[in-house]
Every structure is written in C-alpha cells, then in structure tokens.
Amino acid sequence: MINTKVTLAGVELKNPVMTASGTFGSGAEYSEFVDLNKLGGVVTKGVANVPWPGNPTPRVTETASGMLNAIGLQNPGIDLFCKRDIPFLKQYDTKIIVNVCGKSTEDYCEVVERLADEPVDLLEINVSCPNVKEGGIAFGQNPHALEAITKEVKKYAKQPIIMKLSPNVTDITEMAKAAEAGGADILSLINTLTGMKIDIYRRTFALANKTGGMSGPAVKPVAVRMVYQVAQAVGLPIIGMGGIATAEDALEFIMAGATAVSVGTANFFNPYATVEIAEGIEKFMVQQKVEDISQIIGIVK
Ligand SMILES: Cc1cc2nc3c(=O)[nH]c(=O)nc-3n(C[C@H](O)[C@H](O)[C@H](O)COP(=O)(O)O)c2cc1C
C-alpha cells in the first residue's frame, strides 16, 4: 500500500495533484473528461467582488512549448460564483480552493470575507497576475505591499491562505519571506512570466493587451528553480506549478520541495492531464518503492 495523501495547513488532499487557476474554469467544463473525485483539489478561476469583463481580444496566442494569455481575470463576481460554482464542486470528493483577485486590498478582503462561511477548503490569493492594470501584480512585486496585504487578508479569512507568487521579480525568496512574515499559511508558485509576441504580418502585437503571461512546458525549468529556492528559504508548504504536463514533471516539483502541484496549460492540450499525472505519480511510487509521498517531498537539497 502506498500513501499519496498530503496535508496543506491541516487540509488533507487524497493526492498532490490540483488544477491551476484559470485553466479549468470551476471544474464544470472539464467534468465530462475528468473524474474530479480523482483530484487532490480543484483550484477555481480567480473571482472578484464584482463581475469583470476581462481584456479585449485577441487575448491568447501560442508560443514555442507554451502560450501567452492576457485574459485579464474575466469572472462572474462572487455572488454568482457562490450560487453556481461552489454547489457544483461540492458534489465531488475533492478539496475546493478558491482563487481570489481584486483591484484593491478592500476588494480582496471583501471576497475573502464572503467566502468565510462557504464550504471552501483553502483560499489562493492572486497577487501576481501580470494582465490587469490595477491590483494583481502591483502587490506581488513589492515585498512591503505583499506582507501588508497578506496581513489584511488574514484578518478576514476563516480558511488557510495560499499566497500566489509572481516569477516577475529579481529575488523570489524575498517575496516568499514577505508573505511568510504577513502570516501566509501556504505559498503557490509560479504565476505566469510576462512576455510579448509580435504578429509580423499585421505589424502589431499578437495580443490586444500588448503583453501577456507566459505558461506551459517552456517555463518549467524556471518554475522548478524557484520552488527549490523558496523551499530552502521559508518553512511554509509549497504548491508548485509552471509547465507541468506529465507525472515526471510533477515529481520534479515535489522533489524540489513542493507538497502539492497544480496543472495549468497542459489541460488545454490534454484534458486528461490531471488524472494521468495523479495515476503516474502512484505508478512511479510503486516502481521506485516509495511507500509514502512525504519521503520524496523536498528530497533534493
Ligand atoms: C488562460 C490562463 C488563465 C489564468 N488565470 C489565472 C487566474 O485567474 N488566477 C491565477 O492566479 N492564475 C491564473 N493563471 C496562471 C496559472 O494558474 C499558472 O500559475 C500558470 O499558468 C503556470 O502554470 P502552467 O504552466 O501549468 O499553466 C492563468 C493561466 C492561464 C494560461
């Protein structure tokens, strides 16, 4: 018997595989392909206090082994989300992690307060979106702002808080330490890397927003390096993500120090990716005689 269960701030996941915010909706559109009961957790698309329309199109484009997106956190707002999306996810035996976005500290706190009495297991605070003009990454690139917003959000939160870090910084460990100082329970990383693509025939930007967030297999080595650095720098559990498409990719993150992983862009080219990865981790553990996944979390020093 092998044990794939992991614990994040007291919340037990049946396995370490979750979805990455924004790439899986709130689970409904993928539930025809994926048995959500087989996932450690479902992380929803970012939700704000009021509906956001997102950015003008085009807002996604392909790159070598990856993509750029500038969706701009389009979402239905917290009211509809609580009425429609949480009851949908509640039908499944998986953990519910709600990704929260906002334009100001008050916006974030309002959503977190609204979720306090909802059947939600963890909250992931997105302070690292490169595609919105206000809020988002403005908090995630300044350690003082990051520590301050973490402290504020913690005042309103009943569930443990995951602070989602941006890779668009000089020193990721400085940001991890700031979130820890602010009282974060868990860290997740990486969000997307700011990028740009030019459409040479139209002689303009491929995305209406000019820049977008880069994700997919091309970013994986950067993400693994950052997870490793953060694991050495702070004592908090880490959710690792960035380019995970196979069980082997997920295991790299786990060995670098991630307790759990999130699968994002891979869902777009393989809707079965999450379940395949969960099953692949189990297979690896059997083959390699790893009885408990905790034996390999952060094994690389
Ligand atoms: C289309 C798209 C939408 C995203 N939306 C969100 C979001 O709403 N909130 C968030 O925190 N991250 C969002 N992300 C970032 C992902 O959750 C993830 O951190 C990133 O894409 C790296 O993982 P991946 O390479 O597996 O996609 C989005 C990514 C993509 C590609």
Tab-separated table of C-alpha atoms and ligand atoms in Angstrom:
chain	number	residue	atom	x	y	z
A	1	MET	CA	0.000	0.000	0.000
A	2	ILE	CA	1.359	3.397	-0.914
A	3	ASN	CA	0.278	6.693	0.612
A	4	THR	CA	-0.240	9.638	-1.749
A	5	LYS	CA	-2.029	11.834	0.799
A	6	VAL	CA	-0.520	15.231	1.553
A	7	THR	CA	-1.504	17.890	4.062
A	8	LEU	CA	-1.560	21.632	3.414
A	9	ALA	CA	-2.083	23.720	6.556
A	10	GLY	CA	-4.184	20.967	8.129
A	11	VAL	CA	-6.199	20.234	4.970
A	12	GLU	CA	-5.669	16.678	3.732
A	13	LEU	CA	-5.611	16.048	-0.029
A	14	LYS	CA	-6.016	12.469	-1.317
A	15	ASN	CA	-3.143	13.114	-3.704
A	16	PRO	CA	-0.933	16.131	-4.500
A	17	VAL	CA	-2.499	16.944	-7.894
A	18	MET	CA	-4.659	20.041	-8.311
A	19	THR	CA	-5.731	22.203	-11.217
A	20	ALA	CA	-4.094	25.602	-11.815
A	21	SER	CA	-6.333	28.634	-11.538
A	22	GLY	CA	-7.799	29.940	-14.787
A	23	THR	CA	-7.168	26.815	-16.828
A	24	PHE	CA	-10.023	24.628	-15.585
A	25	GLY	CA	-12.914	27.044	-15.081
A	26	SER	CA	-14.688	25.946	-11.929
A	27	GLY	CA	-14.481	22.311	-12.978
A	28	ALA	CA	-17.829	22.041	-14.789
A	29	GLU	CA	-16.495	22.207	-18.356
A	30	TYR	CA	-13.840	19.553	-17.646
A	31	SER	CA	-16.030	17.222	-15.591
A	32	GLU	CA	-17.045	15.341	-18.755
A	33	PHE	CA	-13.401	14.329	-19.288
A	34	VAL	CA	-12.051	14.249	-15.777
A	35	ASP	CA	-13.460	12.464	-12.734
A	36	LEU	CA	-12.989	15.308	-10.273
A	37	ASN	CA	-13.141	12.765	-7.426
A	38	LYS	CA	-9.678	11.623	-8.510
A	39	LEU	CA	-8.040	15.020	-7.936
A	40	GLY	CA	-6.456	16.274	-4.735
A	41	GLY	CA	-8.152	19.609	-5.289
A	42	VAL	CA	-9.781	21.919	-7.805
A	43	VAL	CA	-8.476	25.494	-7.895
A	44	THR	CA	-11.047	27.812	-9.455
A	45	LYS	CA	-10.553	30.724	-11.834
A	46	GLY	CA	-9.922	33.990	-9.972
A	47	VAL	CA	-13.080	35.553	-8.535
A	48	ALA	CA	-13.535	39.229	-7.655
A	49	ASN	CA	-16.118	41.126	-5.572
A	50	VAL	CA	-17.986	42.170	-8.750
A	51	PRO	CA	-18.056	40.682	-12.296
A	52	TRP	CA	-15.063	41.628	-14.505
A	53	PRO	CA	-15.338	41.575	-18.323
A	54	GLY	CA	-11.624	40.826	-18.880
A	55	ASN	CA	-9.391	42.324	-21.578
A	56	PRO	CA	-10.185	42.941	-25.275
A	57	THR	CA	-9.392	40.119	-27.740
A	58	PRO	CA	-7.149	38.594	-29.050
A	59	ARG	CA	-6.059	37.509	-25.601
A	60	VAL	CA	-4.375	34.129	-26.096
A	61	THR	CA	-1.644	33.082	-28.510
A	62	GLU	CA	0.659	30.095	-28.858
A	63	THR	CA	4.427	30.229	-28.321
A	64	ALA	CA	7.136	27.564	-28.596
A	65	SER	CA	6.205	24.924	-25.995
A	66	GLY	CA	3.800	27.296	-24.317
A	67	MET	CA	1.345	30.148	-24.640
A	68	LEU	CA	0.731	33.761	-23.757
A	69	ASN	CA	-2.546	34.859	-22.214
A	70	ALA	CA	-3.976	38.225	-21.279
A	71	ILE	CA	-7.468	37.200	-20.217
A	72	GLY	CA	-7.478	39.939	-17.586
A	73	LEU	CA	-9.251	37.874	-14.921
A	74	GLN	CA	-12.683	37.767	-16.552
A	75	ASN	CA	-15.021	36.367	-13.908
A	76	PRO	CA	-18.703	36.329	-12.887
A	77	GLY	CA	-18.185	38.009	-9.485
A	78	ILE	CA	-18.563	36.481	-6.045
A	79	ASP	CA	-22.417	36.416	-5.928
A	80	LEU	CA	-22.913	34.180	-8.954
A	81	PHE	CA	-19.812	32.185	-8.038
A	82	CYS	CA	-21.234	31.276	-4.614
A	83	LYS	CA	-24.637	30.426	-6.075
A	84	ARG	CA	-23.471	28.390	-9.067
A	85	ASP	CA	-19.859	27.195	-8.801
A	86	ILE	CA	-19.438	26.191	-5.154
A	87	PRO	CA	-22.570	23.930	-5.140
A	88	PHE	CA	-21.293	22.302	-8.360
A	89	LEU	CA	-17.912	21.484	-6.825
A	90	LYS	CA	-19.479	20.334	-3.554
A	91	GLN	CA	-20.882	17.283	-5.384
A	92	TYR	CA	-17.371	15.861	-5.620
A	93	ASP	CA	-14.992	14.310	-3.128
A	94	THR	CA	-12.173	16.776	-3.745
A	95	LYS	CA	-10.884	19.867	-1.986
A	96	ILE	CA	-12.178	23.248	-3.136
A	97	ILE	CA	-9.619	26.013	-3.457
A	98	VAL	CA	-10.945	29.417	-4.500
A	99	ASN	CA	-8.586	31.803	-6.278
A	100	VAL	CA	-9.266	35.413	-5.270
A	101	CYS	CA	-8.472	38.556	-7.264
A	102	GLY	CA	-9.037	42.247	-6.669
A	103	LYS	CA	-8.047	45.787	-7.607
A	104	SER	CA	-7.504	46.995	-4.047
A	105	THR	CA	-6.864	45.491	-0.616
A	106	GLU	CA	-10.524	46.131	0.224
A	107	ASP	CA	-11.653	44.152	-2.857
A	108	TYR	CA	-9.611	41.117	-1.814
A	109	CYS	CA	-10.830	41.335	1.785
A	110	GLU	CA	-14.457	41.607	0.669
A	111	VAL	CA	-14.230	38.364	-1.336
A	112	VAL	CA	-12.350	36.569	1.443
A	113	GLU	CA	-14.979	37.661	3.973
A	114	ARG	CA	-17.805	36.485	1.681
A	115	LEU	CA	-16.149	33.066	1.433
A	116	ALA	CA	-15.636	32.687	5.187
A	117	ASP	CA	-18.841	30.700	5.717
A	118	GLU	CA	-18.825	28.864	2.384
A	119	PRO	CA	-17.762	25.190	2.172
A	120	VAL	CA	-14.362	26.101	0.761
A	121	ASP	CA	-11.147	24.441	1.984
A	122	LEU	CA	-8.426	26.919	1.037
A	123	LEU	CA	-8.152	30.400	-0.465
A	124	GLU	CA	-5.485	31.263	-3.025
A	125	ILE	CA	-4.773	34.974	-3.201
A	126	ASN	CA	-3.660	36.025	-6.668
A	127	VAL	CA	-1.294	38.935	-6.145
A	128	SER	CA	0.682	38.020	-9.225
A	129	CYS	CA	-1.481	38.477	-12.330
A	130	PRO	CA	0.527	40.400	-14.931
A	131	ASN	CA	-2.531	41.144	-17.076
A	132	VAL	CA	-4.514	43.665	-15.050
A	133	LYS	CA	-3.683	47.339	-14.667
A	134	GLU	CA	-4.632	47.736	-11.018
A	135	GLY	CA	-4.136	45.298	-8.162
A	136	GLY	CA	-2.749	41.913	-9.127
A	137	ILE	CA	0.963	42.065	-9.624
A	138	ALA	CA	1.243	45.534	-8.064
A	139	PHE	CA	1.021	43.708	-4.719
A	140	GLY	CA	3.169	40.800	-5.796
A	141	GLN	CA	6.282	42.702	-6.854
A	142	ASN	CA	6.845	44.725	-3.712
A	143	PRO	CA	7.700	42.842	-0.507
A	144	HIS	CA	6.222	45.523	1.785
A	145	ALA	CA	2.937	45.589	-0.150
A	146	LEU	CA	2.851	41.786	-0.194
A	147	GLU	CA	3.370	41.500	3.554
A	148	ALA	CA	0.724	44.180	4.205
A	149	ILE	CA	-1.975	42.626	2.004
A	150	THR	CA	-1.280	39.163	3.448
A	151	LYS	CA	-1.815	40.568	6.967
A	152	GLU	CA	-5.065	42.288	5.948
A	153	VAL	CA	-6.494	39.250	4.165
A	154	LYS	CA	-5.651	37.049	7.155
A	155	LYS	CA	-7.871	39.244	9.355
A	156	TYR	CA	-10.939	38.266	7.298
A	157	ALA	CA	-10.090	34.680	6.363
A	158	LYS	CA	-11.503	31.631	8.093
A	159	GLN	CA	-9.754	29.215	5.730
A	160	PRO	CA	-5.957	28.891	5.424
A	161	ILE	CA	-4.456	31.341	2.940
A	162	ILE	CA	-2.242	30.494	-0.026
A	163	MET	CA	-0.315	33.491	-1.353
A	164	LYS	CA	0.423	33.021	-5.077
A	165	LEU	CA	3.810	34.429	-6.015
A	166	SER	CA	4.942	36.085	-9.224
A	167	PRO	CA	8.093	34.960	-11.016
A	168	ASN	CA	8.464	38.507	-12.396
A	169	VAL	CA	10.770	39.579	-9.567
A	170	THR	CA	14.530	39.725	-9.012
A	171	ASP	CA	14.558	37.536	-5.900
A	172	ILE	CA	11.643	35.159	-5.337
A	173	THR	CA	12.874	34.292	-1.816
A	174	GLU	CA	12.429	37.906	-0.718
A	175	MET	CA	8.764	37.718	-1.742
A	176	ALA	CA	8.292	34.320	-0.099
A	177	LYS	CA	9.719	35.668	3.169
A	178	ALA	CA	7.433	38.726	2.971
A	179	ALA	CA	4.346	36.527	2.553
A	180	GLU	CA	5.507	34.336	5.441
A	181	ALA	CA	6.030	37.428	7.618
A	182	GLY	CA	2.492	38.558	6.760
A	183	GLY	CA	1.073	35.282	8.063
A	184	ALA	CA	0.573	33.229	4.876
A	185	ASP	CA	-0.187	29.560	5.559
A	186	ILE	CA	0.920	28.197	2.180
A	187	LEU	CA	2.730	29.581	-0.893
A	188	SER	CA	1.980	28.753	-4.507
A	189	LEU	CA	4.276	29.495	-7.426
A	190	ILE	CA	4.751	30.320	-10.214
A	191	ASN	CA	2.195	32.543	-11.863
A	192	THR	CA	2.936	33.439	-15.487
A	193	LEU	CA	6.066	35.206	-16.777
A	194	THR	CA	5.422	38.470	-18.627
A	195	GLY	CA	6.047	38.046	-22.345
A	196	MET	CA	5.304	39.539	-25.763
A	197	LYS	CA	4.727	38.258	-29.284
A	198	ILE	CA	4.643	40.319	-32.484
A	199	ASP	CA	2.448	39.403	-35.447
A	200	ILE	CA	4.843	40.369	-38.260
A	201	TYR	CA	2.152	40.245	-40.986
A	202	ARG	CA	-0.216	42.518	-39.097
A	203	ARG	CA	2.824	44.509	-37.894
A	204	THR	CA	1.445	44.724	-34.417
A	205	PHE	CA	1.219	42.848	-31.133
A	206	ALA	CA	-0.269	39.360	-31.211
A	207	LEU	CA	-2.284	40.230	-28.082
A	208	ALA	CA	-4.527	43.295	-27.792
A	209	ASN	CA	-3.026	43.865	-24.327
A	210	LYS	CA	0.479	44.015	-25.963
A	211	THR	CA	1.957	41.776	-23.219
A	212	GLY	CA	0.690	38.516	-21.784
A	213	GLY	CA	1.561	35.890	-19.208
A	214	MET	CA	3.695	33.033	-20.479
A	215	SER	CA	2.944	29.490	-19.296
A	216	GLY	CA	3.334	25.884	-20.401
A	217	PRO	CA	6.250	23.430	-20.672
A	218	ALA	CA	8.717	26.171	-21.703
A	219	VAL	CA	8.566	27.793	-18.247
A	220	LYS	CA	9.083	24.595	-16.224
A	221	PRO	CA	12.840	24.880	-15.516
A	222	VAL	CA	12.347	28.439	-14.230
A	223	ALA	CA	9.484	27.271	-12.013
A	224	VAL	CA	11.370	24.266	-10.606
A	225	ARG	CA	14.334	26.521	-9.771
A	226	MET	CA	12.064	28.995	-7.960
A	227	VAL	CA	10.234	26.264	-5.998
A	228	TYR	CA	13.607	24.907	-4.894
A	229	GLN	CA	14.830	28.367	-3.817
A	230	VAL	CA	11.633	29.096	-1.879
A	231	ALA	CA	11.720	25.674	-0.198
A	232	GLN	CA	15.217	26.479	1.088
A	233	ALA	CA	14.201	29.962	2.259
A	234	VAL	CA	10.918	29.505	4.177
A	235	GLY	CA	9.190	26.876	6.279
A	236	LEU	CA	5.761	27.059	4.618
A	237	PRO	CA	4.293	24.286	2.445
A	238	ILE	CA	4.522	24.998	-1.285
A	239	ILE	CA	2.184	24.302	-4.202
A	240	GLY	CA	4.399	24.112	-7.282
A	241	MET	CA	3.298	24.857	-10.830
A	242	GLY	CA	4.568	26.030	-14.200
A	243	GLY	CA	4.656	23.770	-17.222
A	244	ILE	CA	3.622	20.513	-15.579
A	245	ALA	CA	2.334	18.124	-18.268
A	246	THR	CA	3.406	14.679	-17.030
A	247	ALA	CA	3.874	12.776	-13.769
A	248	GLU	CA	7.632	13.114	-14.240
A	249	ASP	CA	7.261	16.913	-14.378
A	250	ALA	CA	5.158	16.881	-11.201
A	251	LEU	CA	7.729	14.700	-9.424
A	252	GLU	CA	10.474	17.214	-10.234
A	253	PHE	CA	8.497	19.882	-8.379
A	254	ILE	CA	7.810	17.550	-5.456
A	255	MET	CA	11.471	16.612	-5.118
A	256	ALA	CA	12.401	20.314	-5.340
A	257	GLY	CA	10.179	20.983	-2.311
A	258	ALA	CA	6.533	21.201	-3.381
A	259	THR	CA	3.994	19.409	-1.172
A	260	ALA	CA	1.380	19.641	-3.936
A	261	VAL	CA	1.323	20.655	-7.614
A	262	SER	CA	-1.070	22.446	-9.961
A	263	VAL	CA	-1.555	21.609	-13.625
A	264	GLY	CA	-2.483	24.525	-15.901
A	265	THR	CA	-1.741	24.928	-19.605
A	266	ALA	CA	-1.457	21.145	-20.094
A	267	ASN	CA	-5.256	20.905	-19.623
A	268	PHE	CA	-5.643	22.777	-22.937
A	269	PHE	CA	-3.708	20.216	-24.989
A	270	ASN	CA	-4.607	17.167	-22.900
A	271	PRO	CA	-7.860	17.443	-20.927
A	272	TYR	CA	-6.988	14.186	-19.125
A	273	ALA	CA	-3.628	15.542	-17.904
A	274	THR	CA	-4.534	15.944	-14.213
A	275	VAL	CA	-5.791	12.376	-13.719
A	276	GLU	CA	-2.952	10.928	-15.813
A	277	ILE	CA	-0.466	12.780	-13.621
A	278	ALA	CA	-2.078	11.560	-10.369
A	279	GLU	CA	-2.007	7.969	-11.664
A	280	GLY	CA	1.557	8.368	-12.970
A	281	ILE	CA	2.805	9.524	-9.561
A	282	GLU	CA	1.314	6.403	-7.975
A	283	LYS	CA	2.945	4.197	-10.609
A	284	PHE	CA	6.300	5.855	-10.008
A	285	MET	CA	5.968	5.314	-6.263
A	286	VAL	CA	5.223	1.602	-6.732
A	287	GLN	CA	8.111	1.159	-9.195
A	288	GLN	CA	10.559	3.104	-7.060
A	289	LYS	CA	9.339	1.589	-3.780
A	290	VAL	CA	8.315	4.903	-2.253
A	291	GLU	CA	5.746	3.984	0.401
A	292	ASP	CA	4.777	7.498	1.419
A	293	ILE	CA	4.975	10.553	-0.782
A	294	SER	CA	6.364	12.542	2.144
A	295	GLN	CA	9.595	10.546	1.683
A	296	ILE	CA	10.334	12.395	-1.575
A	297	ILE	CA	8.933	15.885	-0.861
A	298	GLY	CA	11.948	18.218	-0.908
A	299	ILE	CA	14.399	15.327	-1.101
A	300	VAL	CA	16.692	17.401	-3.294
A	301	LYS	CA	18.747	19.694	-1.050
B	1	LIG	C1	-5.505	31.109	-19.651
B	1	LIG	C2	-4.912	31.246	-18.272
B	1	LIG	C3	-5.642	31.886	-17.257
B	1	LIG	C4	-5.102	32.029	-15.972
B	1	LIG	N1	-5.851	32.617	-14.988
B	1	LIG	C5	-5.367	32.709	-13.714
B	1	LIG	C6	-6.161	33.245	-12.657
B	1	LIG	O1	-7.329	33.596	-12.822
B	1	LIG	N2	-5.597	33.334	-11.414
B	1	LIG	C7	-4.298	32.906	-11.165
B	1	LIG	O2	-3.838	33.004	-10.026
B	1	LIG	N3	-3.538	32.369	-12.155
B	1	LIG	C8	-4.035	32.259	-13.402
B	1	LIG	N4	-3.265	31.687	-14.400
B	1	LIG	C9	-1.916	31.175	-14.071
B	1	LIG	C10	-1.909	29.660	-13.824
B	1	LIG	O3	-2.738	29.325	-12.724
B	1	LIG	C11	-0.470	29.139	-13.563
B	1	LIG	O4	0.068	29.776	-12.429
B	1	LIG	C12	0.466	29.352	-14.741
B	1	LIG	O5	-0.206	29.247	-15.978
B	1	LIG	C13	1.657	28.390	-14.739
B	1	LIG	O6	1.238	27.035	-14.827
B	1	LIG	P1	1.115	26.216	-16.241
B	1	LIG	O7	2.392	26.435	-16.981
B	1	LIG	O8	0.872	24.795	-15.842
B	1	LIG	O9	-0.065	26.816	-16.970
B	1	LIG	C14	-3.787	31.536	-15.696
B	1	LIG	C15	-3.057	30.891	-16.721
B	1	LIG	C16	-3.606	30.731	-17.983
B	1	LIG	C17	-2.791	30.014	-19.042
